[in-house]
């Protein structure tokens, strides 16, 4: 890829050689990561082994790795690699923590919504049939969302552990359990 084309890519892109030496990079990569000669220079220490084992010539695997930003803070990225030959590879980095953050925000919004829907324990009110149906649908939707999150956590838990990010997994699991308890309490109030 030409230098001009690489600089126009809207995502962090690196052209590398077989030793992971950076030959070219996009403008966004320049702004998000420190100057580096080799790709491993911008990889968090905990992810170095993974990088050297999985990012190499003629591999086509996707790899989740912590990359260091310009302020030297690690952030989770998914690296997509494509090799022309043993000496020319292309790597695109897509940030993953925004997905985790969005999931956490969705869970918090769901929790807040459930708390707003819950009647005061001191005040017993009779719901209209329409409000009862709406509440039942919200309960089913929330329970379904929690099951989806549980399924995703089963898939992602090994990656969290491998990346040394088990506390994030534990926080998500804890929040899912809190929401499940809220749903149970709401159901018992009917």
Backbone as a chain_set.jsonl record, in Angstrom:
{"seq": "XXXXXXXXXXXXXXXXXXXXXXXXXXXXXXXXXXXXXXXXXXXXXXXXXXXXXXXXXXXXXXXXXXXXXXXXXXXXXXXXXXXXXXXXXXXXXXXXXXXXXXXXXXXXXXXXXXXXXXXXXXXXXXXXXXXXXXXXXXXXXXXXXXXXXXXXXXXXXXXXXXXXXXXXXXXXXXXXXXXXXXXXXXXXXX", "coords": {"N": [[0.858, -1.172, 0.0], [0.529, 2.222, -0.762], [2.238, 5.066, 0.684], [0.645, 7.37, 0.748], [-1.95, 6.299, 0.466], [-2.107, 4.723, 2.788], [-1.972, 6.675, 4.787], [-4.454, 7.805, 4.626], [-6.316, 6.023, 5.612], [-9.098, 5.334, 7.767], [-8.699, 4.051, 10.165], [-6.398, 2.704, 12.619], [-3.557, 1.587, 11.005], [-0.931, -0.579, 10.017], [1.883, -1.226, 8.086], [3.983, -3.915, 7.9], [7.116, -5.755, 8.207], [8.523, -9.117, 7.974], [9.796, -9.362, 10.447], [8.277, -7.867, 12.075], [8.801, -5.208, 11.911], [7.9, -1.849, 11.592], [6.922, -0.539, 8.623], [5.338, 1.328, 7.454], [2.614, 3.473, 8.32], [-0.751, 4.468, 9.184], [-2.226, 7.783, 9.363], [-3.937, 7.993, 11.552], [-2.955, 5.955, 13.163], [-0.512, 7.116, 13.751], [-1.41, 9.216, 15.369], [-2.625, 7.922, 17.524], [-0.842, 6.13, 18.677], [2.462, 5.775, 20.137], [5.553, 6.813, 18.547], [7.296, 4.25, 16.89], [9.623, 1.645, 16.129], [9.318, -1.081, 15.813], [6.467, -3.274, 15.814], [6.037, -4.536, 18.26], [6.927, -2.629, 20.019], [4.822, -1.005, 20.699], [3.116, -2.583, 22.057], [1.489, -3.783, 24.939], [3.206, -5.094, 27.756], [2.14, -7.495, 28.823], [0.965, -8.63, 26.619], [2.893, -9.3, 24.8], [3.938, -11.93, 24.302], [1.76, -13.168, 23.106], [1.546, -11.595, 20.805], [3.987, -12.209, 19.435], [3.626, -14.923, 18.983], [1.303, -15.102, 17.435], [1.102, -13.076, 15.501], [2.503, -13.126, 12.625], [4.369, -13.844, 9.607], [2.32, -14.948, 6.911], [0.149, -15.701, 8.44], [-3.333, -15.641, 9.168], [-4.89, -14.99, 11.245], [-7.103, -13.448, 13.621], [-6.364, -11.288, 16.306], [-6.585, -10.448, 19.701], [-5.196, -7.867, 21.451], [-3.443, -5.899, 23.862], [-2.678, -2.655, 23.22], [-0.391, 0.078, 23.505], [-1.207, 3.393, 24.121], [-0.57, 6.819, 23.044], [-0.243, 8.11, 25.466], [0.809, 6.132, 26.959], [-0.936, 4.257, 28.072], [-2.555, 1.109, 28.334], [-4.812, -0.348, 25.963], [-7.463, -2.354, 24.778], [-7.288, -3.955, 21.69], [-8.377, -5.318, 18.595], [-6.533, -7.058, 16.346], [-6.214, -7.306, 12.904], [-4.721, -9.208, 10.483], [-2.984, -9.432, 7.39], [-1.092, -10.963, 4.956], [1.048, -10.303, 2.282], [3.237, -11.694, 1.414], [6.106, -13.434, 2.801], [7.494, -11.254, 3.709], [5.996, -8.914, 3.703], [3.463, -7.518, 5.423], [0.163, -6.578, 6.494], [-1.532, -4.805, 8.964], [-4.44, -4.086, 10.72], [-5.868, -2.247, 13.303], [-8.468, -2.443, 15.572], [-10.237, -0.839, 18.007], [-11.411, -2.304, 21.012], [-12.405, -1.797, 23.551], [-14.375, 0.086, 23.539], [-16.617, -1.354, 22.89], [-16.931, -2.94, 25.175], [-17.353, -0.931, 27.038], [-19.747, 0.131, 26.035], [-21.431, -2.04, 26.478], [-21.402, -2.109, 29.282], [-22.623, 0.378, 29.774], [-25.155, -0.094, 28.666], [-26.106, -2.066, 30.376], [-26.225, -0.604, 32.764], [-28.128, 1.344, 32.08], [-30.329, -0.308, 31.726], [-30.629, -1.236, 34.323], [-31.217, 1.191, 35.667], [-33.631, 1.804, 34.394], [-35.202, -0.325, 35.25], [-35.302, 0.209, 37.98], [-36.742, 2.584, 37.972], [-39.174, 1.659, 37.055], [-39.99, 0.065, 39.119], [-42.325, -0.13, 41.742], [-42.808, 1.861, 44.709], [-41.929, 0.377, 47.836], [-43.63, 0.941, 49.962], [-45.95, 1.687, 48.844], [-48.682, 0.371, 47.359], [-49.891, -0.255, 44.279], [-52.414, -0.682, 41.824], [-51.93, -2.004, 38.723], [-52.862, -0.968, 35.467], [-54.368, -3.019, 32.904], [-52.94, -2.645, 30.493], [-50.558, -1.449, 31.389], [-49.647, -3.542, 32.943], [-49.143, -5.48, 30.969], [-47.124, -4.155, 29.59], [-45.183, -4.056, 31.593], [-44.713, -6.8, 31.923], [-43.67, -7.411, 29.404], [-41.349, -5.825, 29.431], [-39.997, -7.123, 31.475], [-39.555, -9.67, 30.338], [-37.985, -8.909, 28.101], [-35.77, -7.795, 29.431], [-34.845, -10.026, 30.874], [-34.161, -11.665, 28.739], [-32.119, -10.133, 27.566], [-30.223, -10.279, 29.616], [-29.645, -13.004, 29.56], [-28.422, -13.155, 27.051], [-26.154, -11.611, 27.541], [-24.964, -13.231, 29.495], [-24.38, -15.482, 27.873], [-22.537, -14.314, 26.097], [-20.529, -13.661, 27.911], [-19.631, -16.179, 28.663], [-18.345, -16.927, 26.33], [-16.415, -14.887, 26.144], [-14.975, -14.936, 28.547], [-12.589, -16.532, 28.749], [-10.889, -15.042, 27.114], [-10.75, -12.64, 28.573], [-9.41, -13.588, 30.857], [-7.006, -14.484, 29.709], [-5.985, -12.073, 28.836], [-5.42, -10.879, 31.172], [-7.433, -9.464, 32.378], [-9.392, -10.206, 34.162], [-10.812, -8.933, 36.31], [-12.616, -7.191, 34.94], [-14.346, -8.981, 33.72], [-15.418, -10.138, 36.022], [-16.748, -7.924, 37.132], [-18.724, -7.428, 35.198], [-20.168, -9.821, 35.344], [-21.025, -9.646, 38.012], [-22.679, -7.353, 37.863], [-24.645, -8.271, 36.098], [-25.788, -10.253, 37.674], [-26.809, -8.621, 39.73], [-28.758, -7.205, 38.282], [-30.393, -9.34, 37.594], [-31.347, -10.045, 40.113], [-32.809, -7.713, 40.687], [-34.809, -7.961, 38.728], [-36.081, -10.273, 39.658], [-37.069, -9.311, 42.095], [-38.867, -7.383, 41.14], [-40.683, -9.033, 39.835], [-41.766, -10.417, 41.985], [-43.229, -8.441, 43.183], [-45.567, -8.189, 41.865]], "CA": [[0.0, 0.0, 0.0], [1.353, 3.427, -0.842], [2.248, 5.916, 1.874], [-0.52, 8.255, 0.677], [-3.158, 5.514, 0.735], [-2.08, 4.321, 4.202], [-2.24, 7.821, 5.659], [-5.869, 8.164, 4.503], [-7.199, 5.034, 6.232], [-9.769, 5.882, 8.955], [-8.398, 3.203, 11.322], [-4.958, 2.464, 12.748], [-3.04, 0.607, 10.045], [0.518, -0.715, 10.0], [2.511, -2.135, 7.134], [5.124, -4.459, 8.638], [7.86, -6.822, 7.535], [8.482, -10.404, 8.666], [10.291, -9.218, 11.821], [7.301, -6.95, 12.666], [9.294, -3.827, 11.789], [6.871, -1.001, 10.982], [7.403, 0.093, 7.4], [4.422, 2.414, 7.111], [1.449, 3.487, 9.201], [-1.752, 5.483, 8.844], [-2.199, 9.007, 10.17], [-4.61, 7.705, 12.825], [-1.994, 5.188, 13.964], [0.448, 8.11, 14.256], [-1.999, 10.034, 16.432], [-3.073, 7.118, 18.667], [0.232, 5.326, 19.244], [3.766, 6.439, 20.111], [6.464, 6.45, 17.462], [7.897, 2.954, 17.176], [10.312, 0.997, 15.013], [8.706, -2.397, 15.698], [5.106, -3.363, 16.336], [6.08, -4.907, 19.677], [7.229, -1.441, 20.825], [3.571, -0.371, 21.133], [2.291, -3.633, 22.653], [1.605, -3.92, 26.383], [4.102, -6.193, 28.137], [1.369, -8.725, 29.021], [0.508, -9.153, 25.331], [4.034, -9.532, 23.897], [4.024, -13.333, 23.9], [0.658, -13.4, 22.173], [1.908, -10.942, 19.55], [5.037, -12.947, 18.732], [3.125, -16.24, 18.583], [0.163, -15.078, 16.518], [1.256, -12.119, 14.402], [3.716, -13.511, 11.905], [4.11, -14.022, 8.172], [1.396, -15.92, 6.352], [-0.953, -15.984, 9.36], [-4.526, -14.832, 8.866], [-5.706, -14.993, 12.456], [-7.446, -12.227, 14.349], [-5.727, -11.364, 17.612], [-6.89, -9.361, 20.636], [-3.945, -7.492, 22.12], [-3.411, -4.576, 24.475], [-1.704, -1.741, 22.628], [-0.127, 1.26, 24.33], [-1.551, 4.657, 23.467], [0.477, 7.84, 23.14], [-0.014, 8.431, 26.879], [1.372, 4.908, 27.529], [-1.966, 3.465, 28.735], [-2.979, 0.003, 27.472], [-6.211, -0.448, 25.547], [-7.688, -3.597, 24.048], [-7.505, -3.832, 20.249], [-8.398, -6.533, 17.801], [-5.649, -6.884, 15.201], [-6.489, -8.11, 11.715], [-3.493, -9.24, 9.706], [-3.022, -9.998, 6.047], [0.29, -10.992, 4.467], [1.252, -10.463, 0.838], [4.262, -12.733, 1.346], [6.794, -13.546, 4.093], [8.153, -10.001, 4.082], [5.112, -7.746, 3.691], [2.192, -7.763, 6.074], [-0.692, -5.43, 6.774], [-2.245, -4.985, 10.218], [-5.418, -3.068, 11.062], [-6.198, -2.344, 14.727], [-9.801, -1.942, 15.901], [-10.352, -0.758, 19.464], [-12.477, -3.145, 21.53], [-12.919, -1.357, 24.835], [-15.612, 0.835, 23.352], [-17.703, -2.342, 22.944], [-17.107, -3.3, 26.58], [-17.958, 0.239, 27.687], [-21.139, 0.208, 25.586], [-22.148, -3.088, 27.186], [-21.581, -1.652, 30.659], [-23.619, 1.445, 29.762], [-26.465, -0.704, 28.425], [-26.517, -2.726, 31.615], [-26.569, 0.437, 33.74], [-29.402, 1.925, 31.656], [-31.353, -1.293, 32.022], [-30.828, -1.215, 35.779], [-31.928, 2.425, 36.01], [-35.006, 1.662, 33.909], [-35.912, -1.239, 36.139], [-35.535, 0.887, 39.252], [-37.814, 3.553, 37.756], [-40.42, 0.918, 36.884], [-40.356, -0.604, 40.371], [-43.126, 0.708, 42.632], [-42.294, 2.055, 46.065], [-42.352, -0.728, 48.689], [-44.676, 1.403, 50.871], [-47.128, 2.077, 48.081], [-49.168, -0.698, 46.509], [-50.784, 0.293, 43.265], [-52.95, -1.648, 40.879], [-51.571, -1.644, 37.363], [-53.878, -1.174, 34.437], [-53.994, -4.184, 32.088], [-51.91, -2.241, 29.531], [-49.308, -1.275, 32.132], [-49.215, -4.889, 33.328], [-48.553, -6.107, 29.784], [-45.856, -3.47, 29.329], [-44.237, -4.499, 32.61], [-44.354, -8.185, 31.612], [-42.785, -7.385, 28.229], [-40.053, -5.317, 29.888], [-39.367, -8.19, 32.256], [-39.091, -10.685, 29.379], [-36.879, -8.318, 27.337], [-34.611, -7.659, 30.318], [-34.341, -11.374, 31.141], [-33.522, -12.111, 27.497], [-30.855, -9.398, 27.439], [-29.291, -10.842, 30.594], [-29.213, -14.312, 29.056], [-27.474, -12.884, 25.975], [-24.911, -11.17, 28.184], [-24.375, -14.44, 30.077], [-23.805, -16.272, 26.783], [-21.338, -13.614, 25.623], [-19.488, -13.76, 28.935], [-19.061, -17.524, 28.566], [-17.434, -16.886, 25.195], [-15.333, -13.918, 26.356], [-14.267, -15.11, 29.823], [-11.223, -17.01, 28.512], [-10.103, -13.913, 26.593], [-10.492, -11.739, 29.701], [-8.38, -14.203, 31.69], [-5.756, -14.464, 28.946], [-5.509, -10.694, 28.753], [-5.183, -10.366, 32.519], [-8.517, -8.523, 32.651], [-10.438, -10.934, 34.879], [-11.717, -8.045, 37.069], [-13.696, -6.694, 34.081], [-15.292, -10.089, 33.6], [-16.101, -10.269, 37.312], [-17.654, -6.786, 37.279], [-19.877, -7.647, 34.317], [-20.946, -10.916, 35.933], [-21.665, -9.108, 39.218], [-23.773, -6.455, 37.471], [-25.711, -9.106, 35.541], [-26.466, -10.871, 38.813], [-27.593, -7.568, 40.379], [-29.942, -6.969, 37.461], [-31.253, -10.518, 37.726], [-32.015, -9.897, 41.416], [-33.829, -6.664, 40.539], [-35.931, -8.536, 37.985], [-36.777, -11.192, 40.557], [-37.817, -8.48, 43.052], [-39.995, -6.799, 40.421], [-41.667, -10.069, 39.582], [-42.416, -10.743, 43.244], [-44.103, -7.317, 43.572], [-46.84, -8.255, 41.116]], "C": [[0.903, 1.232, 0.0], [1.257, 4.232, 0.454], [1.015, 6.813, 1.894], [-1.806, 7.503, 1.009], [-3.232, 5.125, 2.212], [-2.442, 5.486, 5.106], [-3.712, 8.224, 5.63], [-6.818, 7.173, 5.178], [-7.805, 5.598, 7.519], [-9.566, 5.053, 10.22], [-6.885, 3.062, 11.434], [-4.522, 1.308, 11.843], [-1.52, 0.618, 10.109], [0.909, -1.65, 8.862], [3.788, -2.596, 7.828], [5.878, -5.458, 7.775], [7.81, -8.081, 8.396], [8.985, -10.362, 10.1], [9.417, -8.253, 12.632], [7.821, -5.511, 12.743], [8.218, -3.026, 11.057], [7.479, -0.266, 9.79], [6.597, 1.337, 7.052], [3.257, 2.352, 8.091], [0.524, 4.627, 8.821], [-1.616, 6.689, 9.773], [-2.871, 8.767, 11.524], [-3.703, 6.883, 13.727], [-0.945, 6.129, 14.551], [-0.117, 8.887, 15.435], [-2.358, 9.223, 17.682], [-1.953, 6.367, 19.378], [1.556, 6.073, 19.185], [4.585, 6.0, 18.897], [7.157, 5.148, 17.841], [8.553, 2.401, 15.916], [9.663, -0.358, 14.738], [7.307, -2.382, 16.306], [5.12, -3.694, 17.825], [6.422, -3.731, 20.585], [5.968, -0.743, 21.337], [2.604, -1.385, 21.748], [2.563, -3.686, 24.154], [2.412, -5.174, 26.712], [3.369, -7.53, 28.278], [0.938, -9.377, 27.711], [1.651, -9.51, 24.383], [4.115, -10.97, 23.408], [2.951, -13.65, 22.864], [0.985, -12.799, 20.808], [2.908, -11.792, 18.783], [4.572, -14.331, 18.274], [2.094, -16.176, 17.463], [0.254, -14.075, 15.373], [2.593, -12.409, 13.74], [3.353, -13.8, 10.455], [3.206, -15.211, 7.865], [0.339, -16.419, 7.337], [-2.149, -15.136, 8.912], [-5.454, -14.767, 10.063], [-5.97, -13.578, 12.96], [-6.884, -12.377, 15.743], [-6.176, -10.177, 18.46], [-5.652, -9.108, 21.481], [-4.114, -6.112, 22.738], [-2.298, -3.762, 23.837], [-1.575, -0.519, 23.526], [-0.423, 2.521, 23.543], [-0.404, 5.652, 23.629], [0.74, 8.26, 24.574], [0.409, 7.202, 27.678], [0.369, 4.086, 28.33], [-2.403, 2.335, 27.802], [-4.474, 0.07, 27.165], [-6.333, -1.693, 24.676], [-8.019, -3.304, 22.587], [-7.595, -5.227, 19.64], [-7.558, -6.246, 16.559], [-6.06, -7.85, 14.095], [-5.233, -8.047, 10.867], [-3.711, -9.911, 8.369], [-1.604, -9.885, 5.498], [0.306, -11.18, 2.955], [2.21, -11.621, 0.595], [4.962, -12.76, 2.703], [7.409, -12.242, 4.569], [7.259, -8.778, 4.086], [3.758, -8.122, 4.271], [1.45, -6.47, 6.342], [-1.499, -5.744, 8.036], [-3.172, -3.792, 10.429], [-5.815, -3.304, 12.516], [-7.555, -1.686, 14.992], [-9.96, -1.984, 17.416], [-11.58, -1.519, 19.949], [-13.08, -2.614, 22.811], [-14.175, -0.529, 24.69], [-16.804, -0.12, 23.37], [-17.985, -2.744, 24.383], [-17.793, -2.161, 27.312], [-19.43, 0.359, 27.299], [-21.985, -0.847, 26.284], [-22.408, -2.682, 28.633], [-22.639, -0.553, 30.739], [-25.028, 0.882, 29.557], [-26.986, -1.377, 29.681], [-26.946, -1.702, 32.654], [-27.902, 1.091, 33.382], [-30.559, 0.974, 31.953], [-31.668, -1.292, 33.514], [-31.615, 0.028, 36.203], [-33.386, 2.355, 35.58], [-35.828, 0.754, 34.798], [-36.228, -0.576, 37.476], [-36.655, 1.918, 39.117], [-39.169, 2.856, 37.663], [-40.899, 0.301, 38.194], [-41.185, 0.337, 41.245], [-42.455, 0.82, 43.999], [-42.779, 0.916, 46.948], [-43.495, -0.337, 49.633], [-45.995, 1.681, 50.154], [-47.52, 0.935, 47.144], [-50.159, -0.076, 45.539], [-51.234, -0.827, 42.342], [-52.598, -1.163, 39.483], [-52.752, -1.852, 36.426], [-53.446, -2.392, 33.61], [-52.867, -3.847, 31.091], [-50.561, -2.076, 30.222], [-48.753, -2.622, 32.58], [-48.553, -5.621, 32.169], [-47.194, -5.483, 29.468], [-44.791, -3.942, 30.327], [-43.775, -5.93, 32.327], [-43.406, -8.248, 30.421], [-41.395, -6.873, 28.61], [-39.292, -6.389, 30.659], [-38.782, -9.252, 31.324], [-37.9, -10.161, 28.584], [-35.613, -8.216, 28.184], [-34.0, -9.027, 30.601], [-33.616, -11.923, 29.912], [-32.169, -11.428, 27.298], [-29.808, -9.949, 28.402], [-28.782, -12.213, 30.153], [-28.194, -14.137, 27.929], [-26.128, -12.468, 26.548], [-24.21, -12.36, 28.83], [-23.696, -15.284, 29.005], [-22.523, -15.634, 26.256], [-20.204, -13.726, 26.629], [-18.851, -15.147, 28.948], [-18.025, -17.555, 27.45], [-16.212, -16.031, 25.51], [-14.492, -14.159, 27.601], [-12.823, -15.56, 29.628], [-10.332, -15.881, 27.984], [-9.783, -12.917, 27.696], [-9.364, -12.289, 30.564], [-7.033, -14.123, 30.993], [-5.148, -13.071, 28.888], [-5.225, -10.094, 30.121], [-6.241, -9.361, 32.935], [-9.693, -9.211, 33.342], [-11.337, -10.006, 35.689], [-12.865, -7.477, 36.223], [-14.774, -7.759, 33.939], [-16.097, -10.236, 34.882], [-17.103, -9.142, 37.533], [-18.91, -6.996, 36.441], [-20.776, -8.733, 34.903], [-21.696, -10.438, 37.168], [-22.86, -8.226, 38.861], [-24.938, -7.232, 36.86], [-26.494, -9.758, 36.672], [-27.306, -9.854, 39.584], [-28.878, -7.292, 39.611], [-30.919, -8.136, 37.554], [-32.029, -10.467, 39.052], [-33.102, -8.829, 41.359], [-35.046, -7.194, 39.794], [-36.754, -9.47, 38.861], [-37.639, -10.403, 41.552], [-39.041, -7.859, 42.373], [-41.093, -7.828, 40.19], [-42.448, -10.423, 40.845], [-43.389, -9.637, 43.687], [-45.457, -7.386, 42.879], [-47.961, -8.755, 41.97]], "O": [[1.921, 1.264, 0.69], [0.303, 4.086, 1.219], [0.404, 6.997, 2.947], [-2.653, 8.008, 1.745], [-4.301, 5.191, 2.818], [-3.151, 5.3, 6.095], [-4.17, 8.924, 6.533], [-8.009, 7.456, 5.303], [-7.11, 6.267, 8.284], [-10.196, 5.326, 11.242], [-6.167, 3.275, 10.457], [-5.059, 0.203, 11.917], [-0.896, 1.671, 10.237], [0.335, -2.727, 8.7], [4.582, -1.776, 8.29], [5.371, -5.944, 6.764], [7.136, -8.108, 9.425], [8.641, -11.235, 10.897], [9.778, -7.87, 13.745], [7.338, -4.706, 13.539], [7.691, -3.466, 10.035], [8.418, 0.517, 9.931], [7.107, 2.274, 6.438], [2.952, 1.288, 8.63], [0.942, 5.617, 8.221], [-0.978, 6.619, 10.823], [-2.411, 9.29, 12.539], [-3.686, 7.096, 14.939], [-0.534, 5.97, 15.701], [0.601, 9.185, 16.39], [-2.392, 9.774, 18.782], [-2.091, 6.006, 20.546], [1.765, 6.903, 18.301], [4.334, 4.95, 18.306], [7.559, 4.968, 18.991], [8.107, 2.652, 14.796], [9.478, -0.742, 13.583], [7.007, -1.583, 17.193], [4.291, -3.178, 18.575], [6.232, -3.818, 21.798], [6.031, 0.022, 22.299], [1.424, -1.09, 21.939], [3.713, -3.641, 24.589], [2.306, -6.189, 26.023], [3.901, -8.574, 27.903], [0.582, -10.555, 27.697], [1.402, -9.976, 23.272], [4.338, -11.206, 22.221], [3.216, -14.323, 21.867], [0.731, -13.419, 19.775], [2.702, -12.071, 17.602], [5.076, -14.852, 17.279], [2.013, -17.085, 16.637], [-0.451, -14.216, 14.374], [3.653, -12.003, 14.215], [2.182, -13.978, 10.118], [3.307, -16.289, 8.452], [-0.297, -17.446, 7.096], [-1.982, -14.055, 8.348], [-6.652, -14.521, 9.922], [-5.18, -12.656, 12.755], [-6.916, -13.468, 16.313], [-6.153, -9.036, 17.998], [-5.13, -10.01, 22.136], [-4.833, -5.265, 22.209], [-1.125, -4.13, 23.904], [-2.519, -0.13, 24.214], [0.06, 2.69, 22.424], [0.603, 5.357, 24.272], [1.838, 8.723, 24.882], [0.377, 7.21, 28.908], [0.771, 3.295, 29.184], [-2.601, 2.565, 26.609], [-5.282, 0.488, 27.995], [-5.414, -2.037, 23.932], [-8.912, -2.512, 22.285], [-6.97, -6.177, 20.112], [-7.838, -5.307, 15.814], [-6.229, -9.047, 14.323], [-4.735, -6.963, 10.563], [-4.515, -10.833, 8.236], [-0.99, -8.82, 5.572], [-0.332, -12.086, 2.418], [2.014, -12.424, -0.317], [4.463, -12.169, 3.661], [7.807, -12.14, 5.729], [7.718, -7.693, 4.442], [3.013, -8.923, 3.706], [2.05, -5.398, 6.407], [-2.079, -6.823, 8.156], [-2.752, -2.639, 10.331], [-6.069, -4.441, 12.913], [-7.759, -0.515, 14.673], [-9.832, -3.042, 18.032], [-12.661, -1.396, 19.373], [-14.215, -2.974, 23.126], [-14.968, -0.446, 25.627], [-17.887, 0.257, 23.816], [-19.144, -2.875, 24.776], [-18.703, -2.386, 28.111], [-20.27, 0.657, 28.148], [-23.132, -0.582, 26.646], [-23.506, -2.887, 29.151], [-23.458, -0.545, 31.658], [-25.979, 1.328, 30.199], [-28.167, -1.268, 30.01], [-27.935, -1.914, 33.356], [-28.716, 1.365, 34.263], [-31.632, 1.4, 32.379], [-32.831, -1.342, 33.914], [-32.557, -0.062, 36.991], [-34.275, 2.792, 36.311], [-36.999, 1.02, 35.07], [-37.305, -0.782, 38.036], [-37.435, 2.106, 40.05], [-40.181, 3.381, 38.126], [-42.092, 0.042, 38.357], [-40.788, 1.481, 41.465], [-41.644, -0.023, 44.383], [-43.936, 0.514, 46.832], [-44.255, -1.206, 50.061], [-47.029, 1.884, 50.791], [-46.763, 0.581, 46.24], [-51.139, 0.55, 45.943], [-50.51, -1.796, 42.117], [-52.931, -0.039, 39.106], [-53.533, -2.791, 36.581], [-52.269, -2.753, 33.622], [-51.962, -4.651, 30.872], [-49.536, -2.514, 29.699], [-47.539, -2.826, 32.598], [-47.539, -6.296, 32.346], [-46.241, -6.181, 29.125], [-43.646, -4.195, 29.952], [-42.593, -6.243, 32.47], [-42.456, -9.032, 30.416], [-40.385, -7.419, 28.166], [-38.079, -6.535, 30.503], [-37.642, -9.68, 31.505], [-36.913, -10.875, 28.405], [-34.516, -8.513, 27.711], [-32.779, -9.179, 30.574], [-32.576, -12.571, 30.037], [-31.193, -12.07, 26.908], [-28.637, -10.072, 28.043], [-27.612, -12.538, 30.357], [-27.215, -14.88, 27.856], [-25.083, -12.925, 26.086], [-22.99, -12.487, 28.726], [-22.572, -15.749, 29.195], [-21.54, -16.327, 25.997], [-19.043, -13.87, 26.244], [-17.656, -15.275, 29.216], [-16.953, -18.14, 27.607], [-15.09, -16.411, 25.176], [-13.386, -13.627, 27.698], [-11.921, -15.026, 30.274], [-9.165, -15.777, 28.359], [-8.667, -12.4, 27.756], [-8.464, -11.548, 30.961], [-6.033, -13.741, 31.603], [-3.926, -12.919, 28.891], [-4.834, -8.932, 30.222], [-5.972, -8.49, 33.763], [-10.849, -8.842, 33.131], [-12.539, -10.26, 35.759], [-13.971, -7.298, 36.733], [-15.967, -7.467, 34.027], [-17.311, -10.435, 34.841], [-18.189, -9.376, 38.062], [-20.024, -6.771, 36.912], [-21.997, -8.581, 34.952], [-22.864, -10.778, 37.359], [-23.922, -8.332, 39.474], [-26.097, -6.882, 37.085], [-27.723, -9.809, 36.633], [-28.399, -10.182, 40.046], [-29.951, -7.161, 40.2], [-32.133, -7.935, 37.588], [-33.212, -10.803, 39.103], [-34.186, -9.01, 41.914], [-36.183, -6.914, 40.175], [-37.984, -9.455, 38.809], [-38.783, -10.769, 41.822], [-40.123, -7.813, 42.958], [-42.279, -7.532, 40.333], [-43.646, -10.697, 40.785], [-44.283, -9.896, 44.493], [-46.394, -6.698, 43.283], [-49.093, -8.869, 41.498]]}, "num_chains": 1, "name": "protein.A"}
